[in-house]
Coordinates of N, CA and C in Angstrom, one line a residue:
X266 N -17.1 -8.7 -27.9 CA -15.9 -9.4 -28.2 C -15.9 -10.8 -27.6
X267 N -16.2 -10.9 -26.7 CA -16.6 -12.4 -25.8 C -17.5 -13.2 -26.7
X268 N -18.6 -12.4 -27.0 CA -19.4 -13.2 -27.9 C -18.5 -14.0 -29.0
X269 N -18.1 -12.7 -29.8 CA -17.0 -13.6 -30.9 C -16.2 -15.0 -30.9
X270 N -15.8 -14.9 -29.7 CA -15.1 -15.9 -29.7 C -15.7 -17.4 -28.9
X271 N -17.0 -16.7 -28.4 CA -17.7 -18.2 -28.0 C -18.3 -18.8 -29.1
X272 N -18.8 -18.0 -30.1 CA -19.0 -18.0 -31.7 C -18.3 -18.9 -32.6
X273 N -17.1 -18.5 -32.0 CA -15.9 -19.4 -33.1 C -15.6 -20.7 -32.4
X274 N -15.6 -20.8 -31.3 CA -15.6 -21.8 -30.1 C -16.1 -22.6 -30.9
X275 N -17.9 -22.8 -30.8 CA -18.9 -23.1 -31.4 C -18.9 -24.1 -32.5
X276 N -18.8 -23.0 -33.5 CA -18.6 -23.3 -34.6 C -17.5 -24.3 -34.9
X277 N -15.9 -23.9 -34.2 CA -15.1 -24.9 -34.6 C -15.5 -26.0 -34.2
X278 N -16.2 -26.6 -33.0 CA -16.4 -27.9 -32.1 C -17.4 -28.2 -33.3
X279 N -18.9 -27.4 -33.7 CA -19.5 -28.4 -34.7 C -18.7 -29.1 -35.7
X280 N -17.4 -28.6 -36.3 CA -17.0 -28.7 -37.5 C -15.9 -30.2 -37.4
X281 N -15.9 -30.1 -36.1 CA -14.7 -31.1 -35.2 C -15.5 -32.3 -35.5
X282 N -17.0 -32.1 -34.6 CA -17.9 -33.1 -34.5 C -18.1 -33.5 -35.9
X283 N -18.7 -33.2 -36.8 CA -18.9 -33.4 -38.2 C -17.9 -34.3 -38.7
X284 N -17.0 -33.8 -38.9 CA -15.7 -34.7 -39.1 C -15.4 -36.2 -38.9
X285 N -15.2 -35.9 -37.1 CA -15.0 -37.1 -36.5 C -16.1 -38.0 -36.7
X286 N -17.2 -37.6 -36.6 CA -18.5 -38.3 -37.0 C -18.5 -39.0 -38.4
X287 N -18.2 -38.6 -39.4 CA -18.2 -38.9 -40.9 C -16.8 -39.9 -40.7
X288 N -15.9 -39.8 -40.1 CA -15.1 -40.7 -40.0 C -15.1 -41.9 -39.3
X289 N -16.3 -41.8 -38.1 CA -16.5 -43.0 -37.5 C -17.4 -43.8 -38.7
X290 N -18.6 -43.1 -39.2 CA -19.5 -44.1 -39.7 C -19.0 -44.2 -41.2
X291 N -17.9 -43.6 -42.2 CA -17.7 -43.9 -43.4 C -16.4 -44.5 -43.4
X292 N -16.0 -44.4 -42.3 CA -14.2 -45.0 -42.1 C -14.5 -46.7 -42.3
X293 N -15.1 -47.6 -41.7 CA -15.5 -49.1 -42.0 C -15.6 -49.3 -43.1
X294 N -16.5 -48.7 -43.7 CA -16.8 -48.4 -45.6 C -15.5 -48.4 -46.3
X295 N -15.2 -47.4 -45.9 CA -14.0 -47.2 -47.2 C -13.1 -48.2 -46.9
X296 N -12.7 -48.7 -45.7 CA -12.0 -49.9 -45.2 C -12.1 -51.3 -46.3
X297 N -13.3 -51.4 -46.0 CA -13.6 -52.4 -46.6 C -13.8 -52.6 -48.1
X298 N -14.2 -51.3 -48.4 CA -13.9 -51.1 -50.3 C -12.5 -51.3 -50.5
X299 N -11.6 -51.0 -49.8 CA -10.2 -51.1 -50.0 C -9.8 -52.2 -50.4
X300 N -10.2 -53.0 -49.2 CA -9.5 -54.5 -49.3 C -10.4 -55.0 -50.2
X301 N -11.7 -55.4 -50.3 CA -12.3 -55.8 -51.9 C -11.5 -55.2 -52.7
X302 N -11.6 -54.5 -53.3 CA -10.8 -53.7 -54.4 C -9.3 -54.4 -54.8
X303 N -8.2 -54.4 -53.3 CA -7.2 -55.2 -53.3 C -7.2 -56.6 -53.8
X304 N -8.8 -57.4 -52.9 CA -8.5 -58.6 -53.0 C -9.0 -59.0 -54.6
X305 N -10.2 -58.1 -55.5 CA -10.5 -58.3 -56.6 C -8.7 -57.9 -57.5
X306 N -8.1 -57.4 -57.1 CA -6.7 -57.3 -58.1 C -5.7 -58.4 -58.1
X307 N -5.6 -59.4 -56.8 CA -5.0 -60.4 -56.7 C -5.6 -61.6 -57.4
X308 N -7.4 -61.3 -57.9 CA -7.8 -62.3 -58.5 C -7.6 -62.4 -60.0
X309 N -7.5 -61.2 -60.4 CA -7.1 -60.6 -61.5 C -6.0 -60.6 -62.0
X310 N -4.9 -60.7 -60.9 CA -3.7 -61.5 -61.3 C -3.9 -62.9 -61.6
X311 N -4.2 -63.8 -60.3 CA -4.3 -64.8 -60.5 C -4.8 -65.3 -62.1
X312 N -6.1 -64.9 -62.4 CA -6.6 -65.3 -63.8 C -5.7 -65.1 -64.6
X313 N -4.7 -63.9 -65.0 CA -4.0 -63.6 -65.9 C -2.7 -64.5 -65.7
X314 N -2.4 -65.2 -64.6 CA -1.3 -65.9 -64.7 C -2.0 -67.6 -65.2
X315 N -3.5 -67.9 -64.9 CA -3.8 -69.0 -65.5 C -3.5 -68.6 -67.3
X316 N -4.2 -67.8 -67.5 CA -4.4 -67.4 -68.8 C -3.0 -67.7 -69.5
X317 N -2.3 -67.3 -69.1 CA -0.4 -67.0 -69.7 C 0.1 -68.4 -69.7
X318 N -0.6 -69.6 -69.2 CA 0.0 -70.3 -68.9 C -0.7 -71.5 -69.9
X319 N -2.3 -71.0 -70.0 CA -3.0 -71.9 -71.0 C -2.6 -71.5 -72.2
X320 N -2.2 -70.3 -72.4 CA -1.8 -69.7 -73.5 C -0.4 -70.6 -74.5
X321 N 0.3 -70.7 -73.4 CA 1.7 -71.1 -73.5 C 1.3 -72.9 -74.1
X322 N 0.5 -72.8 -73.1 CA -0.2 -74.9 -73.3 C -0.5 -74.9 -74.8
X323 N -1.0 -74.0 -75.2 CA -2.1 -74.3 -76.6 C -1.0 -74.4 -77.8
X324 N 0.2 -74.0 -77.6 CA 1.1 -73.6 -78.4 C 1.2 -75.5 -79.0
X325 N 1.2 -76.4 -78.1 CA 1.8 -77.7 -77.9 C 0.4 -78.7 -77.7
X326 N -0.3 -78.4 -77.5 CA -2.1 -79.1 -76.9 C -3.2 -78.6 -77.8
X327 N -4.2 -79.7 -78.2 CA -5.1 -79.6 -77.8 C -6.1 -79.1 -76.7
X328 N -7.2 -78.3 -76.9 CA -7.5 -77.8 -75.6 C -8.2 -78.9 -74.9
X329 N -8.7 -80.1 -75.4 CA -9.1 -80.9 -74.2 C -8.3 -81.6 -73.7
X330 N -6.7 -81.7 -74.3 CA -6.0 -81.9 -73.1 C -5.6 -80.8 -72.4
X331 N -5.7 -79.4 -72.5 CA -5.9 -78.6 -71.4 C -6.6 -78.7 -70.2
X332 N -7.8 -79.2 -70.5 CA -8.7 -79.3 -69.8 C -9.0 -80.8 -69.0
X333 N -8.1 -81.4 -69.3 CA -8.2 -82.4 -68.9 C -7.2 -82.7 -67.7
X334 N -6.0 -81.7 -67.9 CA -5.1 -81.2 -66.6 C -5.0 -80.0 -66.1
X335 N -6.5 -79.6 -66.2 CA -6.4 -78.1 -66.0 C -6.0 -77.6 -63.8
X336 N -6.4 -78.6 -63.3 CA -6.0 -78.8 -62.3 C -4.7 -78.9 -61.6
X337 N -3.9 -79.6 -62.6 CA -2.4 -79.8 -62.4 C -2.0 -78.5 -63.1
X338 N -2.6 -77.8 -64.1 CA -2.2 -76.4 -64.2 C -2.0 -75.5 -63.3
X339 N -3.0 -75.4 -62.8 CA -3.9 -74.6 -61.3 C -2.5 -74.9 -60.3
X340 N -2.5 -76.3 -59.8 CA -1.7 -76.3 -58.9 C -0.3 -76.1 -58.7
X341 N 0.2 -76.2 -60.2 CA 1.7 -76.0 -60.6 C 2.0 -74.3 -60.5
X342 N 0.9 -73.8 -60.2 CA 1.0 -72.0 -60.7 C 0.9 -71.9 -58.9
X343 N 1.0 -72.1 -57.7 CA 0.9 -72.1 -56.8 C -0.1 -70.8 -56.0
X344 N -1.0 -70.5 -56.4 CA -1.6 -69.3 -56.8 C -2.4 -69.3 -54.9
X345 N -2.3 -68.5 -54.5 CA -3.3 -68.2 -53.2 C -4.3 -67.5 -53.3
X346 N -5.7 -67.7 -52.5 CA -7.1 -67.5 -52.4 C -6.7 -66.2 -51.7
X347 N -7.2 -65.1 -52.1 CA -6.6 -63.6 -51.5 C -7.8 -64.0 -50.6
X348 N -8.9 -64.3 -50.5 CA -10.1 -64.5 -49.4 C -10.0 -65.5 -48.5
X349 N -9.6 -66.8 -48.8 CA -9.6 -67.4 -47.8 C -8.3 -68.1 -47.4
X350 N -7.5 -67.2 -47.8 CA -6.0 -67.4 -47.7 C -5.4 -68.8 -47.8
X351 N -6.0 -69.5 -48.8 CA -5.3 -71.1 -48.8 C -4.6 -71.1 -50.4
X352 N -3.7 -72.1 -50.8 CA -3.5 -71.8 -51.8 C -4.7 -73.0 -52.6
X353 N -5.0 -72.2 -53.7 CA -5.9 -72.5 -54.9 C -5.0 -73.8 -55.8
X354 N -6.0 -75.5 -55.5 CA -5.1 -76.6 -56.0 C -5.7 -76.7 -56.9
X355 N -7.0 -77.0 -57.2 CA -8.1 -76.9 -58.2 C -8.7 -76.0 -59.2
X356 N -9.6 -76.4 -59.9 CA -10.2 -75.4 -60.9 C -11.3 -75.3 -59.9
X357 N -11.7 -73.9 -59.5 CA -12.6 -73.2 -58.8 C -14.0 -73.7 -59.4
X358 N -15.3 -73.5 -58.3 CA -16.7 -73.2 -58.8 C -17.5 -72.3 -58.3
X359 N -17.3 -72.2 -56.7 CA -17.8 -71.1 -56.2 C -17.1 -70.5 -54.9
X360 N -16.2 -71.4 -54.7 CA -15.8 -70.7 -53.1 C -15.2 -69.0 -53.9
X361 N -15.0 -68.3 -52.8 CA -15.0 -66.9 -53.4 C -13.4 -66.9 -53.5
X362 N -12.9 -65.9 -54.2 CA -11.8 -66.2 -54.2 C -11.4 -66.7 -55.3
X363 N -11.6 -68.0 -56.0 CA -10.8 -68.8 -57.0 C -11.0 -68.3 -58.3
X364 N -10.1 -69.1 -59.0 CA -10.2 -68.7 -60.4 C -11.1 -70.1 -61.1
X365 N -11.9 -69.9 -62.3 CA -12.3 -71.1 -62.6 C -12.4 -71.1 -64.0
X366 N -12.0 -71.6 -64.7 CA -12.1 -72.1 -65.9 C -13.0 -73.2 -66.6
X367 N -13.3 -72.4 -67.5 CA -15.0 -73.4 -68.1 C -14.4 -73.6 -69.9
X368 N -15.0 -74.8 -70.6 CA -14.5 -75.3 -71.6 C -16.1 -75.7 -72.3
X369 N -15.6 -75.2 -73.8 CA -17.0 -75.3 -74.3 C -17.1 -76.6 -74.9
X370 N -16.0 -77.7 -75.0 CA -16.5 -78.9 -75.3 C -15.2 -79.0 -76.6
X371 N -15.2 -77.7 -77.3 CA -14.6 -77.7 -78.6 C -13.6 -77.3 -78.8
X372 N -13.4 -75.8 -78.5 CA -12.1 -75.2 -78.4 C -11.9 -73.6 -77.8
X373 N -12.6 -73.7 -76.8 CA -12.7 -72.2 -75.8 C -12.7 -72.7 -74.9
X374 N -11.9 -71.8 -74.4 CA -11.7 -72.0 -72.8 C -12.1 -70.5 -72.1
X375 N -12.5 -70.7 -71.4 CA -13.2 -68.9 -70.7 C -12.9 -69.0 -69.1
X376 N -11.8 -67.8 -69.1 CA -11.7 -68.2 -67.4 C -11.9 -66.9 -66.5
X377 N -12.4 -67.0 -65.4 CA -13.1 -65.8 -64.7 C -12.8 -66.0 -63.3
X378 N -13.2 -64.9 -62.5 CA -13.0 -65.3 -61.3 C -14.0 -65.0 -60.0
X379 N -14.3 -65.5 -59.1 CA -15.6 -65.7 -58.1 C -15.1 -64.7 -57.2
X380 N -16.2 -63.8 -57.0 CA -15.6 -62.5 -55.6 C -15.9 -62.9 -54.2
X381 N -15.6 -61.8 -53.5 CA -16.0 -62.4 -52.2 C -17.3 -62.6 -51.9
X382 N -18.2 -62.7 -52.4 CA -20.2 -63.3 -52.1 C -20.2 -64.4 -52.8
X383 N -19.6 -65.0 -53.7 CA -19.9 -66.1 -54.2 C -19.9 -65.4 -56.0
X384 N -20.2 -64.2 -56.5 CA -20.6 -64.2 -57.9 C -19.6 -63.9 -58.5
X385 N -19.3 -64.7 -60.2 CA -18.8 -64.2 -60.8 C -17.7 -62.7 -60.8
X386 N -17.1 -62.6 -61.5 CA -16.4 -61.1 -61.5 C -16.4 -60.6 -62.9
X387 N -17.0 -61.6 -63.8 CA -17.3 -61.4 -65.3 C -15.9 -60.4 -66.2
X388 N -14.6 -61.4 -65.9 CA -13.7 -61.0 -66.5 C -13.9 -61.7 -67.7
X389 N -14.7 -62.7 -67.7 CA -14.4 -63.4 -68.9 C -13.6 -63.4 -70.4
X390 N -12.1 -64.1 -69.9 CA -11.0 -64.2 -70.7 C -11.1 -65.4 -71.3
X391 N -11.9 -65.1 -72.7 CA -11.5 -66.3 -73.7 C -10.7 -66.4 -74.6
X392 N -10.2 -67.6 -74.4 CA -9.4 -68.4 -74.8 C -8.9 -69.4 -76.0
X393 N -9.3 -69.1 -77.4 CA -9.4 -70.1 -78.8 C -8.2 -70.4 -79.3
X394 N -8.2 -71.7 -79.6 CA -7.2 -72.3 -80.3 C -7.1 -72.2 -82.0

C-alpha cells in the first residue's frame, strides 16, 4: 500500500514537472505570437482605413492627385505605428509597422503593410479608378 502511493506521488510530480516545464519554454512563444498577431491586425486596420479614404478621394480625383497628397492623406487619418508606437505622418517604406502605398504611374494604387522584420505583409489592396 506504501508503495502505491509513493507511485502516485511520482507520477503526479513528473506530470507537475512536464507542465511547468512546457510552460516555461513555450509560454515566451505564444507571448510573442500573440502580440504579432495583435500588432499585424492594427496594421490591417490601419491599411483599411487608408484604403476607405483613397476610395472616397477617387470619387472627386485623379489618382495622381492622390498620390501626390498621399501624405497629407496618411497624416489627416492620424493612424499609430502598433510597433514603434509613433503616429504614422508619411507614406511608409520600410520601417516596420507602416502602411505604404505604391502607384503605378497610371491609375493603381496598391497599399500594403511592413511587419515587424521589415517585410511586406502582402495584403496587397488594389486600388483602380
Amino acid at each position: 500500500m506504501l508503495f502505491n502511493k509513493r507511485g502516485i506521488v511520482i507520477i503526479t510530480l513528473i506530470i507537475w514537472i512536464i507542465i511547468i516545464g512546457a510552460a516555461v519554454i513555450y509560454g515566451p512563444r505564444l507571448y510573442n505570437w500573440y502580440v504579432e498577431q495583435n500588432e499585424i491586425k492594427i496594421i490591417r486596420s490601419n491599411v483599411e482605413s487608408v484604403e476607405k479614404e483613397i476610395k472616397l478621394l477617387l470619387i472627386d480625383k485623379h489618382p495622381v492627385y492622390i498620390w501626390n497628397d498621399i501624405d497629407k492623406i496618411i497624416k489627416s487619418l492620424s493612424m499609430q505605428n502598433p510597433i514603434t508606437k509613433e503616429a504614422q505622418t508619411k507614406n511608409g517604406w520600410s520601417r516596420p509597422g507602416d502602411v505604404v502605398v505604391y502607384f503605378d504611374g497610371i491609375e493603381t494604387l496598391t497599399i500594403d503593410g511592413i511587419g515587424r522584420g521589415g517585410e511586406p505583409l502582402h495584403l496587397n489592396i488594389v486600388i483602380k479608378k
